[in-house]
mmCIF file with all atom_site columns, C-alpha atoms in Angstrom:
data_model
loop_
_atom_site.group_PDB
_atom_site.id
_atom_site.type_symbol
_atom_site.label_atom_id
_atom_site.label_alt_id
_atom_site.label_comp_id
_atom_site.label_asym_id
_atom_site.label_entity_id
_atom_site.label_seq_id
_atom_site.pdbx_PDB_ins_code
_atom_site.Cartn_x
_atom_site.Cartn_y
_atom_site.Cartn_z
_atom_site.occupancy
_atom_site.B_iso_or_equiv
_atom_site.pdbx_formal_charge
_atom_site.auth_seq_id
_atom_site.auth_comp_id
_atom_site.auth_asym_id
_atom_site.auth_atom_id
_atom_site.pdbx_PDB_model_num
ATOM 1   C CA . UNK O 1 1   ? 7.712   -7.209  -3.456  1.00 76.00 ? 339 UNK O CA 1
ATOM 2   C CA . UNK O 1 2   ? 8.216   -6.879  -7.142  1.00 78.00 ? 340 UNK O CA 1
ATOM 3   C CA . UNK O 1 3   ? 10.030  -3.784  -8.278  1.00 78.00 ? 341 UNK O CA 1
ATOM 4   C CA . UNK O 1 4   ? 10.065  -4.682  -11.991 1.00 72.00 ? 342 UNK O CA 1
ATOM 5   C CA . UNK O 1 5   ? 10.469  -7.797  -14.103 1.00 73.00 ? 343 UNK O CA 1
ATOM 6   C CA . UNK O 1 6   ? 13.794  -9.281  -13.064 1.00 83.00 ? 344 UNK O CA 1
ATOM 7   C CA . UNK O 1 7   ? 14.131  -6.958  -10.040 1.00 84.00 ? 345 UNK O CA 1
ATOM 8   C CA . UNK O 1 8   ? 12.723  -8.686  -6.977  1.00 89.00 ? 346 UNK O CA 1
ATOM 9   C CA . UNK O 1 9   ? 13.089  -8.311  -3.242  1.00 87.00 ? 347 UNK O CA 1
ATOM 10  C CA . UNK O 1 10  ? 15.630  -10.923 -2.100  1.00 90.00 ? 348 UNK O CA 1
ATOM 11  C CA . UNK O 1 11  ? 13.237  -12.065 0.646   1.00 90.00 ? 349 UNK O CA 1
ATOM 12  C CA . UNK O 1 12  ? 10.157  -12.135 -1.555  1.00 90.00 ? 350 UNK O CA 1
ATOM 13  C CA . UNK O 1 13  ? 11.623  -13.725 -4.685  1.00 93.00 ? 351 UNK O CA 1
ATOM 14  C CA . UNK O 1 14  ? 11.937  -17.232 -3.185  1.00 95.00 ? 352 UNK O CA 1
ATOM 15  C CA . UNK O 1 15  ? 8.549   -16.793 -1.537  1.00 95.00 ? 353 UNK O CA 1
ATOM 16  C CA . UNK O 1 16  ? 6.893   -15.927 -4.859  1.00 95.00 ? 354 UNK O CA 1
ATOM 17  C CA . UNK O 1 17  ? 8.461   -18.996 -6.454  1.00 96.00 ? 355 UNK O CA 1
ATOM 18  C CA . UNK O 1 18  ? 7.346   -21.198 -3.532  1.00 97.00 ? 356 UNK O CA 1
ATOM 19  C CA . UNK O 1 19  ? 3.781   -19.912 -3.624  1.00 97.00 ? 357 UNK O CA 1
ATOM 20  C CA . UNK O 1 20  ? 3.672   -20.423 -7.385  1.00 97.00 ? 358 UNK O CA 1
ATOM 21  C CA . UNK O 1 21  ? 4.985   -23.959 -6.985  1.00 97.00 ? 359 UNK O CA 1
ATOM 22  C CA . UNK O 1 22  ? 2.304   -24.722 -4.350  1.00 97.00 ? 360 UNK O CA 1
ATOM 23  C CA . UNK O 1 23  ? -0.526  -23.146 -6.378  1.00 97.00 ? 361 UNK O CA 1
ATOM 24  C CA . UNK O 1 24  ? -2.032  -26.518 -7.331  1.00 96.00 ? 362 UNK O CA 1
ATOM 25  C CA . UNK O 1 25  ? -2.104  -27.543 -3.636  1.00 97.00 ? 363 UNK O CA 1
ATOM 26  C CA . UNK O 1 26  ? -4.047  -24.384 -2.785  1.00 96.00 ? 364 UNK O CA 1
ATOM 27  C CA . UNK O 1 27  ? -6.524  -25.116 -5.545  1.00 96.00 ? 365 UNK O CA 1
ATOM 28  C CA . UNK O 1 28  ? -6.888  -28.739 -4.380  1.00 95.00 ? 366 UNK O CA 1
ATOM 29  C CA . UNK O 1 29  ? -7.643  -27.382 -0.891  1.00 94.00 ? 367 UNK O CA 1
ATOM 30  C CA . UNK O 1 30  ? -10.547 -25.437 -2.414  1.00 93.00 ? 368 UNK O CA 1
ATOM 31  C CA . UNK O 1 31  ? -8.861  -22.047 -2.187  1.00 95.00 ? 369 UNK O CA 1
ATOM 32  C CA . UNK O 1 32  ? -8.327  -19.374 -4.773  1.00 93.00 ? 370 UNK O CA 1
ATOM 33  C CA . UNK O 1 33  ? -4.926  -17.797 -4.558  1.00 94.00 ? 371 UNK O CA 1
ATOM 34  C CA . UNK O 1 34  ? -3.636  -14.666 -6.219  1.00 94.00 ? 372 UNK O CA 1
ATOM 35  C CA . UNK O 1 35  ? -0.876  -12.151 -5.814  1.00 95.00 ? 373 UNK O CA 1
ATOM 36  C CA . UNK O 1 36  ? -1.171  -8.394  -5.966  1.00 94.00 ? 374 UNK O CA 1
ATOM 37  C CA . UNK O 1 37  ? 1.497   -6.043  -7.211  1.00 92.00 ? 375 UNK O CA 1
ATOM 38  C CA . UNK O 1 38  ? 1.717   -2.280  -7.328  1.00 91.00 ? 376 UNK O CA 1
ATOM 39  C CA . UNK O 1 39  ? 3.167   -2.489  -10.839 1.00 91.00 ? 377 UNK O CA 1
ATOM 40  C CA . UNK O 1 40  ? 1.235   -1.475  -13.924 1.00 92.00 ? 378 UNK O CA 1
ATOM 41  C CA . UNK O 1 41  ? -0.432  -4.129  -16.082 1.00 93.00 ? 379 UNK O CA 1
ATOM 42  C CA . UNK O 1 42  ? 2.344   -4.242  -18.662 1.00 94.00 ? 380 UNK O CA 1
ATOM 43  C CA . UNK O 1 43  ? 5.050   -4.639  -16.026 1.00 92.00 ? 381 UNK O CA 1
ATOM 44  C CA . UNK O 1 44  ? 2.959   -7.252  -14.203 1.00 93.00 ? 382 UNK O CA 1
ATOM 45  C CA . UNK O 1 45  ? 2.593   -9.261  -17.413 1.00 94.00 ? 383 UNK O CA 1
ATOM 46  C CA . UNK O 1 46  ? 6.378   -9.150  -17.851 1.00 93.00 ? 384 UNK O CA 1
ATOM 47  C CA . UNK O 1 47  ? 6.744   -10.570 -14.310 1.00 93.00 ? 385 UNK O CA 1
ATOM 48  C CA . UNK O 1 48  ? 4.276   -13.376 -15.107 1.00 95.00 ? 386 UNK O CA 1
ATOM 49  C CA . UNK O 1 49  ? 6.381   -14.291 -18.128 1.00 94.00 ? 387 UNK O CA 1
ATOM 50  C CA . UNK O 1 50  ? 9.715   -13.833 -16.337 1.00 94.00 ? 388 UNK O CA 1
ATOM 51  C CA . UNK O 1 51  ? 8.759   -16.078 -13.398 1.00 95.00 ? 389 UNK O CA 1
ATOM 52  C CA . UNK O 1 52  ? 6.469   -18.363 -15.417 1.00 96.00 ? 390 UNK O CA 1
ATOM 53  C CA . UNK O 1 53  ? 3.699   -17.782 -12.895 1.00 96.00 ? 391 UNK O CA 1
ATOM 54  C CA . UNK O 1 54  ? 0.679   -20.062 -13.033 1.00 96.00 ? 392 UNK O CA 1
ATOM 55  C CA . UNK O 1 55  ? -1.181  -18.237 -10.271 1.00 95.00 ? 393 UNK O CA 1
ATOM 56  C CA . UNK O 1 56  ? -2.961  -14.984 -11.096 1.00 96.00 ? 394 UNK O CA 1
ATOM 57  C CA . UNK O 1 57  ? -1.001  -11.762 -10.614 1.00 95.00 ? 395 UNK O CA 1
ATOM 58  C CA . UNK O 1 58  ? -3.243  -8.719  -10.253 1.00 95.00 ? 396 UNK O CA 1
ATOM 59  C CA . UNK O 1 59  ? -2.015  -5.170  -10.779 1.00 94.00 ? 397 UNK O CA 1
ATOM 60  C CA . UNK O 1 60  ? -3.037  -2.496  -8.273  1.00 94.00 ? 398 UNK O CA 1
ATOM 61  C CA . UNK O 1 61  ? -1.203  0.595   -9.485  1.00 92.00 ? 399 UNK O CA 1
ATOM 62  C CA . UNK O 1 62  ? -2.935  2.859   -6.971  1.00 92.00 ? 400 UNK O CA 1
ATOM 63  C CA . UNK O 1 63  ? -1.928  0.641   -4.038  1.00 90.00 ? 401 UNK O CA 1
ATOM 64  C CA . UNK O 1 64  ? -5.441  0.790   -2.602  1.00 92.00 ? 402 UNK O CA 1
ATOM 65  C CA . UNK O 1 65  ? -5.491  -2.888  -1.617  1.00 91.00 ? 403 UNK O CA 1
ATOM 66  C CA . UNK O 1 66  ? -2.184  -2.477  0.233   1.00 90.00 ? 404 UNK O CA 1
ATOM 67  C CA . UNK O 1 67  ? -3.599  0.533   2.083   1.00 91.00 ? 405 UNK O CA 1
ATOM 68  C CA . UNK O 1 68  ? -6.791  -1.364  2.918   1.00 90.00 ? 406 UNK O CA 1
ATOM 69  C CA . UNK O 1 69  ? -4.825  -4.177  4.572   1.00 89.00 ? 407 UNK O CA 1
ATOM 70  C CA . UNK O 1 70  ? -2.262  -1.831  6.181   1.00 89.00 ? 408 UNK O CA 1
ATOM 71  C CA . UNK O 1 71  ? 0.754   -3.621  4.724   1.00 91.00 ? 409 UNK O CA 1
ATOM 72  C CA . UNK O 1 72  ? 2.977   -0.550  5.046   1.00 88.00 ? 410 UNK O CA 1
ATOM 73  C CA . UNK O 1 73  ? 5.715   0.473   2.654   1.00 87.00 ? 411 UNK O CA 1
ATOM 74  C CA . UNK O 1 74  ? 9.451   0.815   2.339   1.00 85.00 ? 412 UNK O CA 1
ATOM 75  C CA . UNK O 1 75  ? 11.516  2.459   -0.381  1.00 77.00 ? 413 UNK O CA 1
ATOM 76  C CA . UNK O 1 76  ? 8.306   3.614   -2.030  1.00 78.00 ? 414 UNK O CA 1
ATOM 77  C CA . UNK O 1 77  ? 6.886   0.125   -2.558  1.00 81.00 ? 415 UNK O CA 1
ATOM 78  C CA . UNK O 1 78  ? 4.181   -1.620  -0.536  1.00 89.00 ? 416 UNK O CA 1
ATOM 79  C CA . UNK O 1 79  ? 5.395   -4.294  1.850   1.00 91.00 ? 417 UNK O CA 1
ATOM 80  C CA . UNK O 1 80  ? 4.051   -7.810  1.308   1.00 92.00 ? 418 UNK O CA 1
ATOM 81  C CA . UNK O 1 81  ? 1.478   -9.557  3.391   1.00 95.00 ? 419 UNK O CA 1
ATOM 82  C CA . UNK O 1 82  ? -0.367  -12.836 3.201   1.00 96.00 ? 420 UNK O CA 1
ATOM 83  C CA . UNK O 1 83  ? -4.053  -13.031 4.033   1.00 95.00 ? 421 UNK O CA 1
ATOM 84  C CA . UNK O 1 84  ? -6.553  -15.884 4.221   1.00 96.00 ? 422 UNK O CA 1
ATOM 85  C CA . UNK O 1 85  ? -10.230 -15.028 3.887   1.00 94.00 ? 423 UNK O CA 1
ATOM 86  C CA . UNK O 1 86  ? -13.013 -17.547 4.422   1.00 93.00 ? 424 UNK O CA 1
ATOM 87  C CA . UNK O 1 87  ? -15.923 -18.026 2.013   1.00 92.00 ? 425 UNK O CA 1
ATOM 88  C CA . UNK O 1 88  ? -17.860 -15.269 3.792   1.00 94.00 ? 426 UNK O CA 1
ATOM 89  C CA . UNK O 1 89  ? -14.961 -12.868 3.194   1.00 92.00 ? 427 UNK O CA 1
ATOM 90  C CA . UNK O 1 90  ? -13.884 -12.770 6.846   1.00 94.00 ? 428 UNK O CA 1
ATOM 91  C CA . UNK O 1 91  ? -10.198 -12.390 7.558   1.00 94.00 ? 429 UNK O CA 1
ATOM 92  C CA . UNK O 1 92  ? -8.987  -15.626 9.158   1.00 95.00 ? 430 UNK O CA 1
ATOM 93  C CA . UNK O 1 93  ? -5.210  -15.168 8.981   1.00 97.00 ? 431 UNK O CA 1
ATOM 94  C CA . UNK O 1 94  ? -2.867  -12.263 8.347   1.00 96.00 ? 432 UNK O CA 1
ATOM 95  C CA . UNK O 1 95  ? 0.896   -12.094 8.124   1.00 96.00 ? 433 UNK O CA 1
ATOM 96  C CA . UNK O 1 96  ? 2.644   -8.776  7.543   1.00 95.00 ? 434 UNK O CA 1
ATOM 97  C CA . UNK O 1 97  ? 6.234   -8.586  6.348   1.00 94.00 ? 435 UNK O CA 1
ATOM 98  C CA . UNK O 1 98  ? 8.985   -7.841  8.804   1.00 92.00 ? 436 UNK O CA 1
ATOM 99  C CA . UNK O 1 99  ? 12.720  -8.284  8.521   1.00 89.00 ? 437 UNK O CA 1
ATOM 100 C CA . UNK O 1 100 ? 12.517  -10.867 11.317  1.00 92.00 ? 438 UNK O CA 1
ATOM 101 C CA . UNK O 1 101 ? 9.647   -12.851 9.786   1.00 94.00 ? 439 UNK O CA 1
ATOM 102 C CA . UNK O 1 102 ? 9.553   -12.178 6.054   1.00 93.00 ? 440 UNK O CA 1
ATOM 103 C CA . UNK O 1 103 ? 6.616   -14.075 4.594   1.00 96.00 ? 441 UNK O CA 1
ATOM 104 C CA . UNK O 1 104 ? 4.216   -16.825 5.635   1.00 97.00 ? 442 UNK O CA 1
ATOM 105 C CA . UNK O 1 105 ? 5.389   -20.089 4.110   1.00 96.00 ? 443 UNK O CA 1
ATOM 106 C CA . UNK O 1 106 ? 3.052   -21.924 1.728   1.00 97.00 ? 444 UNK O CA 1
ATOM 107 C CA . UNK O 1 107 ? 2.859   -24.733 4.303   1.00 97.00 ? 445 UNK O CA 1
ATOM 108 C CA . UNK O 1 108 ? 1.651   -22.278 6.942   1.00 97.00 ? 446 UNK O CA 1
ATOM 109 C CA . UNK O 1 109 ? -1.041  -20.924 4.668   1.00 97.00 ? 447 UNK O CA 1
ATOM 110 C CA . UNK O 1 110 ? -2.155  -24.425 3.667   1.00 97.00 ? 448 UNK O CA 1
ATOM 111 C CA . UNK O 1 111 ? -2.384  -25.390 7.351   1.00 97.00 ? 449 UNK O CA 1
ATOM 112 C CA . UNK O 1 112 ? -4.644  -22.390 7.972   1.00 96.00 ? 450 UNK O CA 1
ATOM 113 C CA . UNK O 1 113 ? -6.904  -23.554 5.152   1.00 95.00 ? 451 UNK O CA 1
ATOM 114 C CA . UNK O 1 114 ? -7.233  -26.950 6.808   1.00 94.00 ? 452 UNK O CA 1
ATOM 115 C CA . UNK O 1 115 ? -8.750  -25.296 9.876   1.00 93.00 ? 453 UNK O CA 1
ATOM 116 C CA . UNK O 1 116 ? -11.524 -23.555 7.915   1.00 91.00 ? 454 UNK O CA 1
#
């Protein structure tokens, strides 16, 4: 969850940094990786600069993608989720945020890729 540049969910902030750090590993595994935010384009660009993101950050101001994958919301912002789709576009893994199990670790997601 990204509320604005410099204002990040305390659970998601380290996850975003970890995913960004592992981006090259995802690419080496043959996967494309991107993050979605409900921020506008300008705010999203500020986040890219603030966090020095190398992975793509897409802006979905309407929240349609979050609704499509039923991520839920809290405090007016969509909750995060991690999804792995195969080359045919089939959902192979889904992790939805909870306070008990925040986000799927990069290692978990990379392990899922190895099974495809």
